[in-house]
mmCIF file of C-alpha atoms and ligand atoms in Angstrom:
data_model
loop_
_atom_site.group_PDB
_atom_site.id
_atom_site.type_symbol
_atom_site.label_atom_id
_atom_site.label_comp_id
_atom_site.label_asym_id
_atom_site.label_seq_id
_atom_site.Cartn_x
_atom_site.Cartn_y
_atom_site.Cartn_z
ATOM 1 C CA MET A 586 -0.049 -0.049 0.004
ATOM 2 C CA LEU A 587 1.528 3.499 -1.054
ATOM 3 C CA ARG A 588 1.022 5.733 1.728
ATOM 4 C CA PHE A 589 2.417 9.201 2.733
ATOM 5 C CA GLU A 590 2.126 11.684 5.441
ATOM 6 C CA THR A 591 3.122 15.303 5.780
ATOM 7 C CA ALA A 592 4.144 17.595 8.525
ATOM 8 C CA GLY A 593 5.308 21.128 8.805
ATOM 9 C CA GLU A 594 3.877 24.591 9.202
ATOM 10 C CA SER A 595 3.831 27.521 7.132
ATOM 11 C CA HIS A 596 6.378 29.887 9.045
ATOM 12 C CA GLY A 597 8.083 26.653 10.590
ATOM 13 C CA GLU A 598 11.546 25.490 10.028
ATOM 14 C CA CYS A 599 10.691 23.015 7.006
ATOM 15 C CA LEU A 600 7.966 20.757 5.523
ATOM 16 C CA VAL A 601 8.387 17.056 5.719
ATOM 17 C CA ALA A 602 6.998 14.238 3.873
ATOM 18 C CA THR A 603 7.317 10.375 4.032
ATOM 19 C CA LEU A 604 6.437 8.226 1.491
ATOM 20 C CA ASN A 605 6.033 4.390 1.884
ATOM 21 C CA GLY A 606 5.596 1.389 -0.309
ATOM 22 C CA LEU A 607 7.187 2.518 -3.720
ATOM 23 C CA PRO A 608 8.991 -0.432 -5.480
ATOM 24 C CA ALA A 609 12.852 -0.436 -5.654
ATOM 25 C CA GLY A 610 14.613 0.781 -8.855
ATOM 26 C CA ILE A 611 12.345 3.855 -9.875
ATOM 27 C CA PRO A 612 14.567 6.369 -11.317
ATOM 28 C CA ILE A 613 14.363 9.576 -9.433
ATOM 29 C CA SER A 614 15.601 12.933 -10.584
ATOM 30 C CA LEU A 615 15.949 15.711 -7.962
ATOM 31 C CA SER A 616 15.894 18.358 -10.485
ATOM 32 C CA ALA A 617 12.510 16.802 -11.750
ATOM 33 C CA VAL A 618 11.181 17.021 -8.185
ATOM 34 C CA ASN A 619 12.367 20.635 -7.950
ATOM 35 C CA ARG A 620 10.780 21.536 -11.226
ATOM 36 C CA GLU A 621 7.264 20.396 -9.862
ATOM 37 C CA LEU A 622 7.897 22.609 -6.859
ATOM 38 C CA TRP A 623 8.873 25.406 -8.674
ATOM 39 C CA ARG A 624 5.656 24.765 -11.001
ATOM 40 C CA ARG A 625 3.600 24.960 -7.814
ATOM 41 C CA GLN A 626 4.930 28.312 -6.971
ATOM 42 C CA GLN A 627 3.953 29.956 -10.258
ATOM 43 C CA GLY A 628 1.187 31.987 -11.527
ATOM 44 C CA TYR A 629 -0.273 35.493 -12.075
ATOM 45 C CA GLY A 630 -1.715 36.601 -8.532
ATOM 46 C CA ARG A 631 0.606 34.886 -6.155
ATOM 47 C CA GLY A 632 1.614 36.842 -2.826
ATOM 48 C CA GLY A 633 5.222 37.945 -2.275
ATOM 49 C CA ARG A 634 6.277 34.809 -0.432
ATOM 50 C CA MET A 635 7.028 33.197 -3.866
ATOM 51 C CA LYS A 636 9.274 36.172 -4.553
ATOM 52 C CA ILE A 637 11.407 35.498 -1.269
ATOM 53 C CA GLU A 638 11.850 31.662 -1.764
ATOM 54 C CA THR A 639 12.333 28.998 -4.674
ATOM 55 C CA ASP A 640 11.463 25.641 -2.705
ATOM 56 C CA ARG A 641 14.118 23.040 -3.014
ATOM 57 C CA ALA A 642 13.614 19.259 -1.982
ATOM 58 C CA GLU A 643 16.320 17.383 0.115
ATOM 59 C CA ILE A 644 15.604 13.688 -0.192
ATOM 60 C CA VAL A 645 17.047 12.293 2.959
ATOM 61 C CA ALA A 646 16.029 8.644 2.746
ATOM 62 C CA GLY A 647 14.710 5.995 0.544
ATOM 63 C CA VAL A 648 16.768 7.057 -2.731
ATOM 64 C CA ARG A 649 20.189 6.161 -3.443
ATOM 65 C CA HIS A 650 22.135 6.554 -6.774
ATOM 66 C CA SER A 651 19.286 8.176 -8.207
ATOM 67 C CA HIS A 652 16.932 5.264 -7.602
ATOM 68 C CA THR A 653 14.422 4.510 -5.116
ATOM 69 C CA ILE A 654 15.538 1.460 -2.747
ATOM 70 C CA GLY A 655 12.360 -0.028 -1.476
ATOM 71 C CA SER A 656 12.597 1.911 2.020
ATOM 72 C CA PRO A 657 10.625 4.839 3.108
ATOM 73 C CA VAL A 658 11.265 8.008 1.153
ATOM 74 C CA ALA A 659 11.858 11.101 3.379
ATOM 75 C CA ILE A 660 11.849 14.508 2.052
ATOM 76 C CA VAL A 661 12.471 17.808 3.561
ATOM 77 C CA ILE A 662 11.909 21.292 2.044
ATOM 78 C CA ARG A 663 13.218 24.252 4.292
ATOM 79 C CA ASN A 664 11.092 27.348 4.682
ATOM 80 C CA LYS A 665 13.461 30.133 3.822
ATOM 81 C CA ASP A 666 11.189 32.544 5.839
ATOM 82 C CA TRP A 667 11.870 30.727 8.862
ATOM 83 C CA GLN A 668 14.798 33.083 9.823
ATOM 84 C CA ASN A 669 11.824 35.897 10.034
ATOM 85 C CA TRP A 670 9.961 33.759 12.539
ATOM 86 C CA THR A 671 12.604 31.900 14.671
ATOM 87 C CA ASP A 672 11.485 34.134 17.707
ATOM 88 C CA VAL A 673 7.731 34.163 16.879
ATOM 89 C CA LEU A 674 7.479 30.430 16.751
ATOM 90 C CA PRO A 675 10.295 28.917 18.880
ATOM 91 C CA VAL A 676 10.130 25.181 19.600
ATOM 92 C CA GLU A 677 10.990 26.001 23.356
ATOM 93 C CA ASP A 678 9.411 28.739 25.318
ATOM 94 C CA ILE A 679 12.097 31.239 25.768
ATOM 95 C CA GLU A 680 12.258 34.594 27.832
ATOM 96 C CA GLY A 681 10.060 37.506 26.383
ATOM 97 C CA ALA A 682 8.438 35.104 23.891
ATOM 98 C CA GLU A 683 5.082 36.284 25.092
ATOM 99 C CA ASP A 684 6.017 39.661 23.427
ATOM 100 C CA ARG A 685 7.160 38.328 20.085
ATOM 101 C CA ARG A 686 3.939 36.343 19.329
ATOM 102 C CA LYS A 687 2.023 37.591 16.190
ATOM 103 C CA PRO A 688 -1.463 36.578 17.371
ATOM 104 C CA VAL A 689 -4.415 36.458 14.938
ATOM 105 C CA THR A 690 -7.568 37.027 16.984
ATOM 106 C CA ARG A 691 -9.560 38.422 14.407
ATOM 107 C CA PRO A 692 -10.514 35.304 12.389
ATOM 108 C CA ARG A 693 -10.720 35.273 8.510
ATOM 109 C CA PRO A 694 -14.503 34.187 7.237
ATOM 110 C CA GLY A 695 -13.618 31.229 4.912
ATOM 111 C CA HIS A 696 -10.131 30.369 6.559
ATOM 112 C CA ALA A 697 -9.536 27.559 9.329
ATOM 113 C CA ASP A 698 -9.161 30.384 11.932
ATOM 114 C CA LEU A 699 -12.409 30.231 13.788
ATOM 115 C CA ALA A 700 -13.509 26.631 13.586
ATOM 116 C CA GLY A 701 -9.596 25.656 14.551
ATOM 117 C CA ALA A 702 -9.498 28.306 17.446
ATOM 118 C CA ILE A 703 -12.689 26.789 18.912
ATOM 119 C CA LYS A 704 -11.801 23.091 18.471
ATOM 120 C CA TYR A 705 -8.118 23.282 19.660
ATOM 121 C CA ASP A 706 -9.027 25.683 22.338
ATOM 122 C CA PHE A 707 -6.732 28.577 21.313
ATOM 123 C CA HIS A 708 -7.867 32.230 21.679
ATOM 124 C CA ASP A 709 -5.070 33.058 19.111
ATOM 125 C CA ALA A 710 -5.579 31.324 15.626
ATOM 126 C CA ARG A 711 -1.832 31.337 14.924
ATOM 127 C CA TYR A 712 -1.048 27.917 15.336
ATOM 128 C CA ILE A 713 -4.187 26.970 13.356
ATOM 129 C CA LEU A 714 -3.408 28.856 10.129
ATOM 130 C CA GLU A 715 0.150 27.864 10.244
ATOM 131 C CA ARG A 716 -0.747 24.366 9.469
ATOM 132 C CA ALA A 717 -4.190 24.922 7.470
ATOM 133 C CA SER A 718 -1.997 27.166 5.138
ATOM 134 C CA ALA A 719 -1.678 25.461 1.474
ATOM 135 C CA ARG A 720 2.359 25.745 2.287
ATOM 136 C CA GLU A 721 1.594 22.197 3.200
ATOM 137 C CA THR A 722 0.937 21.297 -0.337
ATOM 138 C CA THR A 723 4.477 21.764 -1.194
ATOM 139 C CA ALA A 724 5.153 18.359 0.517
ATOM 140 C CA ARG A 725 2.297 16.898 -1.430
ATOM 141 C CA VAL A 726 3.759 18.107 -4.737
ATOM 142 C CA ALA A 727 6.928 16.285 -3.689
ATOM 143 C CA VAL A 728 5.296 13.314 -3.005
ATOM 144 C CA GLY A 729 3.230 13.542 -6.257
ATOM 145 C CA ALA A 730 6.771 13.848 -8.084
ATOM 146 C CA PHE A 731 7.518 10.393 -6.932
ATOM 147 C CA ALA A 732 4.066 9.289 -8.086
ATOM 148 C CA LYS A 733 4.633 10.566 -11.392
ATOM 149 C CA ALA A 734 8.025 8.930 -11.542
ATOM 150 C CA LEU A 735 6.644 5.403 -10.983
ATOM 151 C CA LEU A 736 3.756 6.244 -13.431
ATOM 152 C CA ALA A 737 6.053 7.514 -16.068
ATOM 153 C CA GLN A 738 7.809 4.027 -16.118
ATOM 154 C CA PHE A 739 4.383 2.747 -17.532
ATOM 155 C CA GLY A 740 3.816 5.495 -20.093
ATOM 156 C CA ILE A 741 1.284 7.353 -17.983
ATOM 157 C CA GLY A 742 1.561 11.040 -17.675
ATOM 158 C CA VAL A 743 -0.486 13.525 -15.431
ATOM 159 C CA LEU A 744 -0.788 17.097 -16.192
ATOM 160 C CA SER A 745 -2.963 19.988 -15.763
ATOM 161 C CA HIS A 746 -4.367 23.309 -17.060
ATOM 162 C CA VAL A 747 -6.634 26.110 -15.959
ATOM 163 C CA ILE A 748 -10.127 26.415 -17.592
ATOM 164 C CA GLY A 749 -11.583 29.106 -15.335
ATOM 165 C CA VAL A 750 -10.641 32.223 -13.253
ATOM 166 C CA GLY A 751 -13.683 33.928 -11.960
ATOM 167 C CA SER A 752 -16.246 34.481 -14.603
ATOM 168 C CA ALA A 753 -13.470 34.024 -17.475
ATOM 169 C CA ARG A 754 -13.605 30.503 -19.159
ATOM 170 C CA LEU A 755 -11.772 28.448 -21.701
ATOM 171 C CA ASN A 756 -14.141 27.099 -24.208
ATOM 172 C CA ALA A 757 -11.960 24.526 -26.084
ATOM 173 C CA PRO A 758 -10.963 21.498 -25.399
ATOM 174 C CA ALA A 759 -7.084 20.786 -24.570
ATOM 175 C CA SER A 760 -5.104 18.105 -26.320
ATOM 176 C CA TRP A 761 -2.384 16.248 -24.245
ATOM 177 C CA GLU A 762 0.104 17.827 -26.296
ATOM 178 C CA GLU A 763 -0.901 21.315 -25.540
ATOM 179 C CA LEU A 764 -0.880 20.356 -21.936
ATOM 180 C CA VAL A 765 2.886 18.805 -22.579
ATOM 181 C CA ALA A 766 3.835 22.210 -24.004
ATOM 182 C CA LEU A 767 2.158 24.263 -21.070
ATOM 183 C CA SER A 768 3.984 22.332 -18.506
ATOM 184 C CA GLU A 769 7.357 22.861 -20.243
ATOM 185 C CA LYS A 770 7.049 26.802 -20.205
ATOM 186 C CA SER A 771 9.512 28.659 -18.337
ATOM 187 C CA GLU A 772 7.074 31.538 -17.629
ATOM 188 C CA VAL A 773 3.483 31.045 -16.075
ATOM 189 C CA LEU A 774 0.737 33.516 -16.507
ATOM 190 C CA LEU A 775 -2.377 31.830 -15.972
ATOM 191 C CA GLY A 776 -1.779 28.206 -17.091
ATOM 192 C CA CYS A 777 -4.400 28.426 -20.053
ATOM 193 C CA ILE A 778 -3.756 26.988 -23.152
ATOM 194 C CA ASP A 779 -5.463 29.768 -25.104
ATOM 195 C CA ARG A 780 -3.597 33.011 -25.149
ATOM 196 C CA GLU A 781 -6.993 35.156 -25.656
ATOM 197 C CA SER A 782 -8.709 33.309 -22.534
ATOM 198 C CA GLU A 783 -5.722 33.503 -20.665
ATOM 199 C CA ASN A 784 -5.612 37.358 -21.141
ATOM 200 C CA GLN A 785 -9.386 37.572 -20.081
ATOM 201 C CA MET A 786 -8.220 35.481 -17.039
ATOM 202 C CA LYS A 787 -5.618 37.955 -16.233
ATOM 203 C CA GLU A 788 -8.205 41.185 -16.440
ATOM 204 C CA VAL A 789 -10.094 39.329 -13.691
ATOM 205 C CA VAL A 790 -7.175 38.915 -11.514
ATOM 206 C CA ASP A 791 -6.202 42.561 -12.323
ATOM 207 C CA GLN A 792 -9.633 43.406 -11.047
ATOM 208 C CA ALA A 793 -9.358 41.627 -7.885
ATOM 209 C CA TYR A 794 -5.853 43.322 -7.337
ATOM 210 C CA ARG A 795 -7.568 46.708 -7.902
ATOM 211 C CA THR A 796 -10.410 46.435 -5.467
ATOM 212 C CA GLY A 797 -8.748 44.456 -2.774
ATOM 213 C CA ASP A 798 -10.446 41.442 -3.521
ATOM 214 C CA THR A 799 -9.665 37.557 -4.411
ATOM 215 C CA VAL A 800 -10.891 35.138 -7.021
ATOM 216 C CA GLY A 801 -11.258 31.460 -7.447
ATOM 217 C CA GLY A 802 -11.692 29.329 -10.510
ATOM 218 C CA VAL A 803 -11.546 25.870 -11.958
ATOM 219 C CA PHE A 804 -8.533 23.816 -12.917
ATOM 220 C CA GLU A 805 -8.543 20.350 -14.813
ATOM 221 C CA VAL A 806 -6.173 17.575 -14.248
ATOM 222 C CA VAL A 807 -5.546 15.087 -17.090
ATOM 223 C CA ALA A 808 -4.138 11.748 -16.591
ATOM 224 C CA HIS A 809 -3.121 10.129 -20.122
ATOM 225 C CA ASN A 810 -2.489 6.606 -21.196
ATOM 226 C CA VAL A 811 -3.916 5.155 -18.103
ATOM 227 C CA PRO A 812 -4.485 1.345 -18.528
ATOM 228 C CA PRO A 813 -8.122 0.300 -17.814
ATOM 229 C CA GLY A 814 -9.034 -1.557 -14.707
ATOM 230 C CA LEU A 815 -7.454 0.629 -12.068
ATOM 231 C CA GLY A 816 -10.050 0.813 -8.905
ATOM 232 C CA SER A 817 -13.022 -1.380 -8.669
ATOM 233 C CA HIS A 818 -16.954 -1.389 -8.675
ATOM 234 C CA ILE A 819 -16.856 -3.712 -5.989
ATOM 235 C CA ALA A 820 -16.790 -1.746 -2.772
ATOM 236 C CA TRP A 821 -17.274 2.076 -2.052
ATOM 237 C CA ASP A 822 -13.902 2.704 -0.898
ATOM 238 C CA LEU A 823 -12.316 0.831 -3.675
ATOM 239 C CA ARG A 824 -14.153 3.013 -6.397
ATOM 240 C CA LEU A 825 -11.484 5.354 -8.211
ATOM 241 C CA ASP A 826 -13.728 8.137 -8.780
ATOM 242 C CA GLY A 827 -14.510 8.592 -5.224
ATOM 243 C CA ARG A 828 -10.966 8.205 -4.302
ATOM 244 C CA LEU A 829 -9.860 11.009 -6.663
ATOM 245 C CA ALA A 830 -12.920 13.408 -5.340
ATOM 246 C CA GLN A 831 -11.417 12.862 -1.778
ATOM 247 C CA ALA A 832 -7.800 13.565 -2.971
ATOM 248 C CA ILE A 833 -9.001 16.777 -4.843
ATOM 249 C CA VAL A 834 -11.424 18.107 -2.273
ATOM 250 C CA SER A 835 -8.891 17.697 0.420
ATOM 251 C CA MET A 836 -6.834 20.558 -1.244
ATOM 252 C CA GLN A 837 -7.063 23.930 0.790
ATOM 253 C CA ALA A 838 -9.845 26.044 -1.036
ATOM 254 C CA VAL A 839 -11.106 23.294 -3.358
ATOM 255 C CA LYS A 840 -14.939 23.093 -2.645
ATOM 256 C CA GLY A 841 -16.003 21.204 -5.672
ATOM 257 C CA VAL A 842 -14.732 18.301 -7.755
ATOM 258 C CA GLU A 843 -16.131 17.396 -11.145
ATOM 259 C CA ILE A 844 -15.184 13.898 -13.018
ATOM 260 C CA GLY A 845 -15.484 14.401 -16.729
ATOM 261 C CA PHE A 846 -18.370 16.574 -17.900
ATOM 262 C CA ALA A 847 -20.353 16.007 -14.612
ATOM 263 C CA ALA A 848 -22.327 19.368 -14.539
ATOM 264 C CA GLU A 849 -22.935 19.466 -18.122
ATOM 265 C CA GLY A 850 -24.278 15.833 -17.957
ATOM 266 C CA ALA A 851 -26.484 16.441 -15.208
ATOM 267 C CA ALA A 852 -28.319 19.073 -17.281
ATOM 268 C CA SER A 853 -28.633 16.798 -20.225
ATOM 269 C CA PHE A 854 -30.153 13.771 -21.693
ATOM 270 C CA GLY A 855 -28.681 10.114 -21.137
ATOM 271 C CA SER A 856 -28.375 9.822 -25.238
ATOM 272 C CA ARG A 857 -26.070 12.852 -25.155
ATOM 273 C CA VAL A 858 -24.028 11.997 -22.355
ATOM 274 C CA GLN A 859 -22.783 8.417 -22.388
ATOM 275 C CA ASP A 860 -20.004 7.751 -24.325
ATOM 276 C CA SER A 861 -20.784 5.178 -27.327
ATOM 277 C CA ILE A 862 -18.563 2.069 -27.523
ATOM 278 C CA HIS A 863 -16.723 0.855 -30.892
ATOM 279 C CA TYR A 864 -14.275 -1.629 -31.545
ATOM 280 C CA ASP A 865 -11.259 -1.230 -33.663
ATOM 281 C CA ARG A 866 -10.108 -4.820 -35.350
ATOM 282 C CA LEU A 867 -6.999 -3.645 -36.661
ATOM 283 C CA GLU A 868 -5.706 -2.334 -33.269
ATOM 284 C CA ARG A 869 -7.665 -5.106 -31.447
ATOM 285 C CA ARG A 870 -8.963 -2.481 -28.874
ATOM 286 C CA PHE A 871 -12.216 -1.023 -27.677
ATOM 287 C CA THR A 872 -12.553 2.750 -28.784
ATOM 288 C CA ARG A 873 -15.232 5.512 -27.464
ATOM 289 C CA GLY A 874 -17.165 7.896 -29.201
ATOM 290 C CA ALA A 875 -16.000 10.601 -26.557
ATOM 291 C CA ASN A 876 -14.845 10.990 -23.331
ATOM 292 C CA ARG A 877 -17.335 12.726 -21.284
ATOM 293 C CA ALA A 878 -17.385 10.240 -18.486
ATOM 294 C CA GLY A 879 -13.632 11.526 -17.739
ATOM 295 C CA GLY A 880 -11.996 7.951 -18.049
ATOM 296 C CA LEU A 881 -13.953 6.382 -15.355
ATOM 297 C CA GLU A 882 -16.984 4.168 -15.317
ATOM 298 C CA GLY A 883 -18.171 2.049 -12.134
ATOM 299 C CA GLY A 884 -15.249 3.433 -10.445
ATOM 300 C CA MET A 885 -12.769 1.775 -12.737
ATOM 301 C CA THR A 886 -10.590 3.333 -15.427
ATOM 302 C CA ASN A 887 -11.837 2.700 -18.717
ATOM 303 C CA GLY A 888 -8.653 3.442 -20.930
ATOM 304 C CA GLU A 889 -9.528 6.895 -21.872
ATOM 305 C CA ASP A 890 -7.824 9.966 -20.402
ATOM 306 C CA VAL A 891 -8.811 10.427 -16.598
ATOM 307 C CA LEU A 892 -10.342 13.952 -16.338
ATOM 308 C CA VAL A 893 -10.840 15.480 -12.843
ATOM 309 C CA ARG A 894 -11.438 19.235 -12.333
ATOM 310 C CA GLY A 895 -11.362 21.112 -9.299
ATOM 311 C CA LEU A 896 -13.494 24.216 -8.181
ATOM 312 C CA LEU A 897 -11.586 26.695 -6.104
ATOM 313 C CA LYS A 898 -13.282 29.118 -4.038
ATOM 314 C CA PRO A 899 -11.379 32.637 -3.904
ATOM 315 C CA ILE A 900 -8.835 33.070 -1.199
ATOM 316 C CA SER A 901 -10.156 34.127 2.161
ATOM 317 C CA THR A 902 -7.717 36.739 3.350
ATOM 318 C CA LEU A 903 -8.735 39.910 1.553
ATOM 319 C CA ARG A 904 -7.090 43.309 1.614
ATOM 320 C CA ARG A 905 -10.312 44.717 2.202
ATOM 321 C CA PRO A 906 -11.214 42.496 5.134
ATOM 322 C CA LEU A 907 -14.512 41.134 5.861
ATOM 323 C CA GLU A 908 -16.785 41.595 9.223
ATOM 324 C CA SER A 909 -15.548 39.491 11.945
ATOM 325 C CA VAL A 910 -15.461 39.247 15.732
ATOM 326 C CA ASP A 911 -12.447 39.470 18.005
ATOM 327 C CA LEU A 912 -11.821 36.298 19.792
ATOM 328 C CA ASN A 913 -10.994 37.761 23.106
ATOM 329 C CA THR A 914 -13.192 41.058 23.333
ATOM 330 C CA ARG A 915 -15.987 39.489 21.362
ATOM 331 C CA GLU A 916 -16.447 43.077 19.686
ATOM 332 C CA PRO A 917 -16.944 43.511 15.953
ATOM 333 C CA ALA A 918 -13.639 43.717 14.155
ATOM 334 C CA LEU A 919 -12.384 43.680 10.548
ATOM 335 C CA ALA A 920 -10.806 40.173 9.602
ATOM 336 C CA ALA A 921 -6.864 39.775 10.074
ATOM 337 C CA TYR A 922 -4.802 40.473 6.908
ATOM 338 C CA GLU A 923 -1.414 38.955 6.345
ATOM 339 C CA ARG A 924 0.492 38.858 3.029
ATOM 340 C CA SER A 925 -1.521 36.616 0.569
ATOM 341 C CA ASP A 926 -2.556 35.244 -2.675
ATOM 342 C CA VAL A 927 -5.009 36.959 -4.960
ATOM 343 C CA CYS A 928 -5.436 34.082 -7.312
ATOM 344 C CA VAL A 929 -3.741 30.451 -6.982
ATOM 345 C CA VAL A 930 -5.561 28.405 -9.793
ATOM 346 C CA PRO A 931 -2.513 27.492 -11.858
ATOM 347 C CA ALA A 932 -0.838 26.458 -8.412
ATOM 348 C CA ALA A 933 -4.018 24.428 -7.417
ATOM 349 C CA GLY A 934 -3.725 22.578 -10.765
ATOM 350 C CA VAL A 935 -0.153 21.397 -10.167
ATOM 351 C CA ILE A 936 -1.299 20.336 -6.419
ATOM 352 C CA GLY A 937 -4.162 18.547 -8.220
ATOM 353 C CA GLU A 938 -1.747 16.792 -10.637
ATOM 354 C CA ALA A 939 0.129 15.673 -7.561
ATOM 355 C CA MET A 940 -3.061 14.333 -5.915
ATOM 356 C CA VAL A 941 -4.421 12.561 -8.888
ATOM 357 C CA ALA A 942 -0.692 11.144 -9.446
ATOM 358 C CA ILE A 943 -0.790 9.603 -6.045
ATOM 359 C CA VAL A 944 -4.176 8.168 -5.853
ATOM 360 C CA LEU A 945 -3.625 6.708 -9.481
ATOM 361 C CA ALA A 946 0.015 5.268 -8.181
ATOM 362 C CA GLN A 947 -1.890 3.738 -5.210
ATOM 363 C CA ALA A 948 -4.214 2.105 -7.417
ATOM 364 C CA PHE A 949 -1.641 0.983 -9.826
ATOM 365 C CA LEU A 950 0.432 -0.641 -7.199
ATOM 366 C CA GLU A 951 -2.850 -2.120 -5.534
ATOM 367 C CA LYS A 952 -3.374 -4.106 -9.025
ATOM 368 C CA PHE A 953 0.156 -4.898 -9.932
ATOM 369 C CA GLY A 954 2.091 -4.833 -6.792
ATOM 370 C CA GLY A 955 5.784 -5.613 -6.794
ATOM 371 C CA ASP A 956 8.928 -4.983 -4.662
ATOM 372 C CA SER A 957 10.983 -4.041 -7.319
ATOM 373 C CA LEU A 958 10.329 -2.166 -10.631
ATOM 374 C CA GLY A 959 11.036 -5.274 -12.666
ATOM 375 C CA GLU A 960 8.272 -7.177 -10.575
ATOM 376 C CA THR A 961 5.807 -4.493 -11.241
ATOM 377 C CA ARG A 962 6.729 -4.368 -14.838
ATOM 378 C CA ARG A 963 6.255 -8.269 -15.250
ATOM 379 C CA ASN A 964 2.961 -8.009 -13.731
ATOM 380 C CA PHE A 965 1.862 -4.906 -15.659
ATOM 381 C CA GLU A 966 3.038 -6.639 -18.885
ATOM 382 C CA GLY A 967 1.066 -9.676 -17.975
ATOM 383 C CA TYR A 968 -2.150 -7.740 -17.703
ATOM 384 C CA ARG A 969 -1.341 -5.733 -20.850
ATOM 385 C CA GLU A 970 -1.282 -9.117 -22.840
ATOM 386 C CA GLN A 971 -4.413 -10.193 -21.246
ATOM 387 C CA VAL A 972 -6.306 -6.903 -22.248
ATOM 388 C CA LYS A 973 -4.723 -7.039 -25.748
ATOM 389 C CA ASN A 974 -6.099 -10.813 -25.862
ATOM 390 C CA PHE A 975 -9.469 -10.004 -24.244
HETATM 391 C C1 LIG B 820 -1.985 27.018 -3.783
HETATM 392 C C2 LIG B 820 -2.837 27.663 -2.664
HETATM 393 C C3 LIG B 820 -2.402 28.984 -2.088
HETATM 394 C C4 LIG B 820 -3.260 29.485 -1.130
HETATM 395 N N1 LIG B 820 -2.747 30.742 -0.668
HETATM 396 C C5 LIG B 820 -3.632 31.368 0.428
HETATM 397 C C6 LIG B 820 -3.329 32.692 0.922
HETATM 398 O O1 LIG B 820 -2.218 33.238 0.583
HETATM 399 N N2 LIG B 820 -4.110 33.167 1.896
HETATM 400 C C7 LIG B 820 -5.314 32.593 2.111
HETATM 401 O O2 LIG B 820 -5.844 33.231 2.747
HETATM 402 N N3 LIG B 820 -5.649 31.437 1.569
HETATM 403 C C8 LIG B 820 -4.806 30.609 0.797
HETATM 404 N N4 LIG B 820 -5.221 29.494 0.368
HETATM 405 C C9 LIG B 820 -6.434 28.800 0.727
HETATM 406 C C10 LIG B 820 -6.491 28.490 2.246
HETATM 407 O O3 LIG B 820 -5.316 27.524 2.517
HETATM 408 C C11 LIG B 820 -7.828 27.734 2.632
HETATM 409 O O4 LIG B 820 -8.802 28.364 2.266
HETATM 410 C C12 LIG B 820 -7.916 27.593 4.289
HETATM 411 O O5 LIG B 820 -6.874 26.687 4.588
HETATM 412 C C13 LIG B 820 -9.278 27.072 4.608
HETATM 413 O O6 LIG B 820 -9.391 25.858 3.896
HETATM 414 P P1 LIG B 820 -10.745 25.573 3.030
HETATM 415 O O7 LIG B 820 -10.644 26.663 2.168
HETATM 416 O O8 LIG B 820 -10.553 24.411 2.437
HETATM 417 O O9 LIG B 820 -12.107 25.519 3.731
HETATM 418 C C14 LIG B 820 -4.428 28.648 -0.555
HETATM 419 C C15 LIG B 820 -4.797 27.532 -1.441
HETATM 420 C C16 LIG B 820 -4.136 27.094 -2.209
HETATM 421 C C17 LIG B 820 -4.523 25.923 -2.945
#
C-alpha cells in the first residue's frame, strides 16, 4: 500500500514528507522534483512569498544512486522565511516569547481560523493557520513527483491546465500535446492553453488586485495513457472516482470536484451524455465515441484519459477585510490581513496533478504490486497481454 504523510507549518523550520510503499528501482531525478515545486509556486496573482523563496527538496532517505531502494522515502523542504519567525514560533518557550508572538485574534471568514481556534481551544488562531495554510501542499507536490516517476515508467502522464478564473472561461478542449507544451514553459501566467482566454483571466485577476479582492476558478487534471481496470466497482472505498474526489477536495480552498463533464451531464439527456462503444479490429481494442465520462466508469478506469476538475473558491484573506469578531473582546472587528495570494488557480492545478498522480499510483500498485520495478513491470506486461487478447 502506497501511503504518505506530511508535517510542517507555514512559517516553521521546514516541511517534511514520508512516502512508503514504492517499489525499488524507480529512477528519481532531484531536478524533476524541484521542477514540480517550482511549478507550484508560479502563476499571476501569487503573494510576495513566492518572490522570497524558491523551494528545493532534500531527499534524506529512500533514494540512493538516483533510484528508490524500497525503504521509506523522506523529503525535507526548508522554509527560507523561517529566519523571520524563529522568535515568533520557537520550539522551546524562551524569555520574552510572549511579546514576540504574532497573534491572530480576528478570524478570517472562509479560513480555518475560527473553527480551529474553537476546536483546539486557542484564543489566538496563529497555530491553526500555520498548519491550515496551503504551504503544506509543497510536501504533497514533492510526493506527487515520486508518484509521477513511477507512473512515467508505464507511459502514464499527469498534467493540468486552468479552464476558469472567476467568470473568464476556456471554451475549447485541450489536447495532451498542448498540456505537455504548457508544462514545459519557463514563464507561467495563468496556466491556460489559449492566449485570448488567458488574457481575459488576467483581467479578472487585475480587477481583484484593484479592488482588494480575491478570485477563484477551475483547474482540470488530465491523466494520459492510463490502462483500463484501475480501481473497482466492488466496494465504495475502492471506487477510483470517489478516491480521486476525496484527494482533490482535500486540497485547501477546493470546494467542488467534477469527473468528466459531470455538471453538463446532469443538465442533459442520457443519449447525449454516455460515450458510445466501438471496436477497432486492426488495433484489437475498444474505442469510445467521446470521453464525457472522464475515463471512469463504475469506479474503474476505462482506458480513456482520466479527467478531474477542481473548483476553487476565492482566497479568504482579503486586503479589504470582511466583518469578523475579536476572539478575546467579542467585539465586531475587521478580519486579520497577512500577506496573501489573490489568485492561485494554476498552482492548484499543479497540486491537483500531484494528488491525482498519488491516487493513480496507489491504485496501480494495488493492481500490479511488486517490490522491485522489474516485478511490477512483469505483472503489468502480463495484464497488458491479457487485455490485448480479451
Ligand atoms: C496554492 C494555494 C495557495 C493558497 N494561498 C492562500 C493565501 O495566500 N491566503 C489565504 O487566505 N488562503 C490561501 N489558500 C487557501 C487556504 O489555505 C484555505 O482557504 C484555508 O486553509 C481554509 O481551508 P478551506 O478553504 O479548504 O476550507 C491557498 C490555497 C491554495 C490551494
